Amino acid sequence: MSWPLVKLAEVATLNPRLPKWVNESQEVSFLAMASVSEEGKILNQERRILAETKKGFTYFERNDVIVAKITPCFENGKAAFLDRLETQVGFGSTEFHVLRPNSDELDGKYLFYLIWNIQLRSVGERNMTGSAGQKRVPTSFFKDLKIPLPPLEEQKRIATILGKADDIRRKRKQAIQLADDFLRSVFLEMFGDPVTNPKGFPIGTIRDLVESANYGSSGKASVELKEFPILRMGNITYKGHWDFSSLKYIDLNEKEQQKYLVRKGDLLFNRTNSKDLVGKTAVYREDEPMAIAGYLIRVRTNELGNTEYISSYLNSKHGKQTLLNMCKSIVGMANINAQEMQNIKICIPPKALQDKFADIVDEVVQRTKKMTTGEEQLNELFSSLSQKAFSGQL
DNA sequence: AGCCTAACCTAGCCTTGCAG
DNA sequence: CTGCAAGGCTAGGTTAGGCT
């Protein structure tokens, strides 16, 4: 059975105008673009008095659906169903479209999942208008959008099923976060707080643990497929994880391969970035070799150190603070060179203890990897579930 | 006249290439 | 090796011009 297709404009109001009854002294929730997550959630609701809200901001109400219109927020899935809006009336970025379902015909949560599904598939992309760098989805896209419209009760059923699938997906994400927290507490338990060094380990510098610290290749990275993927600063996340989603490539001769390839267990350090992001650190844990760009430093340890220990140290709260303090008084951009990085003070626990910690990290990482692939499968499941739901096969 | 939208502008941050 | 300038990208602010 497939549902009748109806123009969205017939069952919802698009970008409604501010009604007269709204009072200037009234308190409203304010949602900037950044307060809506790509998971379709509201992150924080700022409270403002309406009179202080500058003219031109977008008006919406509780139970509306808002969708980012500007690229890339649209493609990234910035949208939300405002059932938890803390005030009846809200304002937000001008880059939102507001969709207000007619309550007797269209369920808000159903509409949200429908729109979100379209967003994540970027069906709207070809309808975007504007200059190359600044594209937006025009209102006409939503006005003319034909949506499948089952009876209200059926819409609610579909929204509930999709909501549950979405919850499972989110819980999986939380589990991955928990693994992170777990490793942090294992670190603390094994080595103590690095500030107070309660276990009385000898204190040295990272240099004491390092065999070599080399810069990467300054060769130009190419989007086209070449012999080796090349890791750039964006591939290391702030938390010290890997994001291989946008790789570039490079060819290397034999000599360069020695210098610029990373292997399992190498530590990588981002030496140039903004103040907050300089010093992003992660351990490379893949089997196949990759190259590194010039603004990354490849660190290999000697018989006293394990890269997992150093990485966890630099990714700890204290480590992050240390890095931040090192690049003080530099505006806009910060550098920490290979020497300065090796000057960082660190406790030196026995190698066996560091190795034991690395084994635990390894085990947790392997398990998390399985969960991450599970996460991808869940994303696909959710996606195909949505397809089925909206075509009347659920 | 007032409203709305597409187009344009900009600040601030992030990346990258490259000179010394 | 290293620091830095240039340029790109994103979110969000402003404006011109068309429509009612």
Short mmCIF file of N, CA and C in Angstrom, two decimals, chain A residues 163-258:
data_model
loop_
_atom_site.label_atom_id
_atom_site.label_comp_id
_atom_site.label_asym_id
_atom_site.label_seq_id
_atom_site.Cartn_x
_atom_site.Cartn_y
_atom_site.Cartn_z
N GLY A 163 11.35 6.82 15.78
CA GLY A 163 11.90 7.38 17.00
C GLY A 163 12.67 6.33 17.79
N LYS A 164 12.11 5.12 17.84
CA LYS A 164 12.80 4.05 18.57
C LYS A 164 14.10 3.67 17.88
N ALA A 165 14.04 3.55 16.56
CA ALA A 165 15.25 3.20 15.80
C ALA A 165 16.32 4.28 16.02
N ASP A 166 15.86 5.52 16.06
CA ASP A 166 16.76 6.65 16.26
C ASP A 166 17.39 6.59 17.65
N ASP A 167 16.58 6.20 18.65
CA ASP A 167 17.08 6.07 20.03
C ASP A 167 18.18 5.02 20.13
N ILE A 168 17.93 3.88 19.47
CA ILE A 168 18.93 2.81 19.51
C ILE A 168 20.24 3.30 18.94
N ARG A 169 20.11 4.04 17.83
CA ARG A 169 21.30 4.57 17.18
C ARG A 169 22.04 5.52 18.12
N ARG A 170 21.27 6.32 18.82
CA ARG A 170 21.89 7.29 19.72
C ARG A 170 22.54 6.59 20.91
N LYS A 171 21.89 5.53 21.41
CA LYS A 171 22.47 4.80 22.53
C LYS A 171 23.80 4.19 22.14
N ARG A 172 23.88 3.72 20.91
CA ARG A 172 25.13 3.16 20.41
C ARG A 172 26.23 4.22 20.47
N LYS A 173 25.85 5.42 20.07
CA LYS A 173 26.81 6.53 20.12
C LYS A 173 27.28 6.77 21.54
N GLN A 174 26.32 6.70 22.48
CA GLN A 174 26.66 6.93 23.88
C GLN A 174 27.62 5.85 24.38
N ALA A 175 27.40 4.61 23.90
CA ALA A 175 28.27 3.52 24.32
C ALA A 175 29.71 3.80 23.90
N ILE A 176 29.86 4.37 22.71
CA ILE A 176 31.20 4.71 22.24
C ILE A 176 31.81 5.78 23.13
N GLN A 177 30.98 6.74 23.52
CA GLN A 177 31.42 7.79 24.44
C GLN A 177 31.85 7.19 25.78
N LEU A 178 31.07 6.19 26.23
CA LEU A 178 31.39 5.54 27.50
C LEU A 178 32.75 4.86 27.45
N ALA A 179 33.06 4.26 26.31
CA ALA A 179 34.36 3.60 26.14
C ALA A 179 35.48 4.61 26.35
N ASP A 180 35.25 5.83 25.84
CA ASP A 180 36.21 6.91 26.00
C ASP A 180 36.40 7.25 27.47
N ASP A 181 35.27 7.40 28.16
CA ASP A 181 35.32 7.73 29.58
C ASP A 181 36.02 6.62 30.37
N PHE A 182 35.74 5.40 29.96
CA PHE A 182 36.34 4.25 30.63
C PHE A 182 37.87 4.32 30.55
N LEU A 183 38.37 4.58 29.33
CA LEU A 183 39.83 4.64 29.17
C LEU A 183 40.43 5.78 29.97
N ARG A 184 39.69 6.86 30.08
CA ARG A 184 40.19 7.98 30.86
C ARG A 184 40.36 7.58 32.32
N SER A 185 39.37 6.84 32.83
CA SER A 185 39.48 6.47 34.25
C SER A 185 40.52 5.38 34.46
N VAL A 186 40.71 4.51 33.44
CA VAL A 186 41.78 3.52 33.55
C VAL A 186 43.13 4.23 33.64
N PHE A 187 43.30 5.26 32.81
CA PHE A 187 44.54 6.05 32.83
C PHE A 187 44.79 6.61 34.22
N LEU A 188 43.74 7.22 34.79
CA LEU A 188 43.88 7.82 36.12
C LEU A 188 44.21 6.79 37.17
N GLU A 189 43.55 5.64 37.06
CA GLU A 189 43.77 4.59 38.04
C GLU A 189 45.21 4.06 37.97
N MET A 190 45.70 3.87 36.76
CA MET A 190 47.03 3.27 36.60
C MET A 190 48.17 4.25 36.87
N PHE A 191 47.97 5.51 36.45
CA PHE A 191 49.08 6.46 36.53
C PHE A 191 48.84 7.60 37.53
N GLY A 192 47.59 7.71 38.02
CA GLY A 192 47.29 8.80 38.94
C GLY A 192 47.16 10.12 38.19
N ASP A 193 46.72 11.14 38.91
CA ASP A 193 46.58 12.47 38.30
C ASP A 193 47.98 13.02 37.99
N PRO A 194 48.24 13.34 36.72
CA PRO A 194 49.59 13.80 36.36
C PRO A 194 50.01 15.09 37.08
N VAL A 195 49.04 15.85 37.58
CA VAL A 195 49.38 17.11 38.26
C VAL A 195 50.05 16.81 39.59
N THR A 196 49.48 15.85 40.35
CA THR A 196 50.01 15.58 41.69
C THR A 196 50.96 14.38 41.70
N ASN A 197 50.92 13.57 40.66
CA ASN A 197 51.78 12.38 40.56
C ASN A 197 51.80 11.58 41.86
N PRO A 198 50.63 11.10 42.30
CA PRO A 198 50.53 10.43 43.61
C PRO A 198 51.34 9.14 43.69
N LYS A 199 51.68 8.54 42.56
CA LYS A 199 52.42 7.29 42.60
C LYS A 199 53.92 7.54 42.61
N GLY A 200 54.30 8.80 42.56
CA GLY A 200 55.70 9.15 42.65
C GLY A 200 56.58 8.64 41.51
N PHE A 201 56.04 8.63 40.30
CA PHE A 201 56.87 8.24 39.15
C PHE A 201 57.93 9.30 38.90
N PRO A 202 59.06 8.91 38.36
CA PRO A 202 60.05 9.93 37.98
C PRO A 202 59.46 10.88 36.95
N ILE A 203 59.84 12.16 37.05
CA ILE A 203 59.31 13.14 36.11
C ILE A 203 60.38 13.50 35.10
N GLY A 204 60.00 13.48 33.85
CA GLY A 204 60.93 13.85 32.79
C GLY A 204 60.21 14.65 31.74
N THR A 205 60.67 14.55 30.50
CA THR A 205 59.96 15.21 29.40
C THR A 205 59.63 14.14 28.36
N ILE A 206 58.77 14.51 27.44
CA ILE A 206 58.41 13.57 26.39
C ILE A 206 59.67 13.10 25.64
N ARG A 207 60.65 14.00 25.54
CA ARG A 207 61.89 13.67 24.83
C ARG A 207 62.54 12.38 25.37
N ASP A 208 62.40 12.19 26.69
CA ASP A 208 62.99 11.00 27.31
C ASP A 208 62.40 9.71 26.76
N LEU A 209 61.19 9.80 26.21
CA LEU A 209 60.50 8.60 25.75
C LEU A 209 60.57 8.44 24.24
N VAL A 210 61.21 9.43 23.58
CA VAL A 210 61.13 9.49 22.12
C VAL A 210 62.39 8.98 21.44
N GLU A 211 62.17 8.17 20.41
CA GLU A 211 63.29 7.74 19.58
C GLU A 211 63.44 8.68 18.40
N SER A 212 62.29 9.02 17.74
CA SER A 212 62.36 9.95 16.62
C SER A 212 61.08 10.77 16.55
N ALA A 213 61.25 12.02 16.07
CA ALA A 213 60.10 12.90 15.85
C ALA A 213 60.31 13.57 14.51
N ASN A 214 59.53 13.16 13.51
CA ASN A 214 59.73 13.66 12.15
C ASN A 214 58.53 14.39 11.60
N TYR A 215 58.82 15.40 10.78
CA TYR A 215 57.75 16.11 10.10
C TYR A 215 57.31 15.32 8.87
N GLY A 216 56.11 15.62 8.42
CA GLY A 216 55.58 14.94 7.25
C GLY A 216 55.99 15.61 5.95
N SER A 217 55.39 15.17 4.87
CA SER A 217 55.74 15.64 3.54
C SER A 217 55.12 16.99 3.23
N SER A 218 55.90 17.86 2.58
CA SER A 218 55.34 19.14 2.16
C SER A 218 54.84 19.06 0.72
N GLY A 219 54.87 17.86 0.16
CA GLY A 219 54.35 17.66 -1.20
C GLY A 219 52.87 17.96 -1.25
N LYS A 220 52.42 18.36 -2.43
CA LYS A 220 51.01 18.73 -2.59
C LYS A 220 50.14 17.48 -2.58
N ALA A 221 49.10 17.53 -1.75
CA ALA A 221 48.17 16.41 -1.68
C ALA A 221 47.13 16.52 -2.80
N SER A 222 46.75 15.39 -3.34
CA SER A 222 45.83 15.41 -4.47
C SER A 222 44.52 14.69 -4.13
N VAL A 223 43.44 15.18 -4.70
CA VAL A 223 42.15 14.53 -4.47
C VAL A 223 42.06 13.21 -5.24
N GLU A 224 42.81 13.16 -6.36
CA GLU A 224 42.77 11.93 -7.16
C GLU A 224 43.50 10.80 -6.44
N LEU A 225 43.03 9.60 -6.71
CA LEU A 225 43.59 8.42 -6.07
C LEU A 225 45.05 8.24 -6.50
N LYS A 226 45.95 8.18 -5.51
CA LYS A 226 47.35 7.92 -5.80
C LYS A 226 47.81 6.80 -4.89
N GLU A 227 49.14 6.60 -4.84
CA GLU A 227 49.65 5.42 -4.15
C GLU A 227 49.29 5.38 -2.66
N PHE A 228 49.46 6.51 -1.96
CA PHE A 228 49.21 6.50 -0.51
C PHE A 228 48.19 7.56 -0.12
N PRO A 229 47.28 7.22 0.80
CA PRO A 229 46.46 8.27 1.40
C PRO A 229 47.39 9.15 2.24
N ILE A 230 47.12 10.44 2.32
CA ILE A 230 47.95 11.32 3.16
C ILE A 230 47.08 11.93 4.26
N LEU A 231 47.54 11.74 5.50
CA LEU A 231 46.79 12.24 6.65
C LEU A 231 47.06 13.72 6.83
N ARG A 232 45.99 14.49 7.01
CA ARG A 232 46.11 15.93 7.23
C ARG A 232 45.51 16.27 8.60
N MET A 233 45.62 17.51 8.98
CA MET A 233 45.23 17.85 10.35
C MET A 233 43.76 17.54 10.64
N GLY A 234 42.93 17.68 9.61
CA GLY A 234 41.51 17.43 9.81
C GLY A 234 41.18 15.97 10.10
N ASN A 235 42.12 15.08 9.84
CA ASN A 235 41.85 13.67 10.08
C ASN A 235 41.98 13.28 11.55
N ILE A 236 42.62 14.17 12.34
CA ILE A 236 42.70 13.93 13.78
C ILE A 236 41.64 14.78 14.47
N THR A 237 40.81 14.14 15.29
CA THR A 237 39.78 14.92 15.98
C THR A 237 40.33 15.52 17.26
N TYR A 238 39.61 16.47 17.82
CA TYR A 238 40.04 17.13 19.04
C TYR A 238 40.24 16.13 20.16
N LYS A 239 39.38 15.10 20.19
CA LYS A 239 39.46 14.12 21.27
C LYS A 239 40.53 13.06 21.04
N GLY A 240 41.22 13.13 19.91
CA GLY A 240 42.28 12.16 19.67
C GLY A 240 41.80 10.91 18.96
N HIS A 241 40.71 11.05 18.21
CA HIS A 241 40.25 9.93 17.38
C HIS A 241 40.57 10.22 15.92
N TRP A 242 40.23 9.24 15.07
CA TRP A 242 40.52 9.40 13.65
C TRP A 242 39.27 9.62 12.85
N ASP A 243 39.37 10.46 11.85
CA ASP A 243 38.28 10.66 10.91
C ASP A 243 38.88 10.54 9.51
N PHE A 244 38.65 9.39 8.90
CA PHE A 244 39.24 9.14 7.58
C PHE A 244 38.27 9.51 6.45
N SER A 245 37.29 10.34 6.78
CA SER A 245 36.23 10.55 5.78
C SER A 245 36.67 11.40 4.59
N SER A 246 37.63 12.30 4.78
CA SER A 246 38.06 13.06 3.59
C SER A 246 39.56 12.91 3.40
N LEU A 247 39.93 11.87 2.70
CA LEU A 247 41.35 11.60 2.48
C LEU A 247 41.82 12.20 1.17
N LYS A 248 43.08 12.65 1.13
CA LYS A 248 43.72 13.01 -0.13
C LYS A 248 44.86 12.03 -0.34
N TYR A 249 45.53 12.15 -1.48
CA TYR A 249 46.53 11.13 -1.82
C TYR A 249 47.83 11.75 -2.31
N ILE A 250 48.87 10.92 -2.27
CA ILE A 250 50.19 11.40 -2.69
C ILE A 250 51.03 10.20 -3.15
N ASP A 251 51.94 10.46 -4.09
CA ASP A 251 52.91 9.43 -4.48
C ASP A 251 54.22 9.70 -3.75
N LEU A 252 54.90 8.65 -3.33
CA LEU A 252 56.17 8.81 -2.63
C LEU A 252 57.19 7.85 -3.21
N ASN A 253 58.45 8.35 -3.39
CA ASN A 253 59.49 7.41 -3.79
C ASN A 253 59.98 6.68 -2.54
N GLU A 254 60.90 5.73 -2.76
CA GLU A 254 61.28 4.84 -1.66
C GLU A 254 61.85 5.60 -0.45
N LYS A 255 62.68 6.61 -0.76
CA LYS A 255 63.29 7.37 0.32
C LYS A 255 62.23 8.14 1.11
N GLU A 256 61.30 8.72 0.37
CA GLU A 256 60.23 9.48 1.02
C GLU A 256 59.32 8.57 1.85
N GLN A 257 59.17 7.34 1.37
CA GLN A 257 58.33 6.41 2.11
C GLN A 257 58.87 6.19 3.52
N GLN A 258 60.21 6.07 3.62
CA GLN A 258 60.83 5.92 4.93
C GLN A 258 60.48 7.11 5.82
#
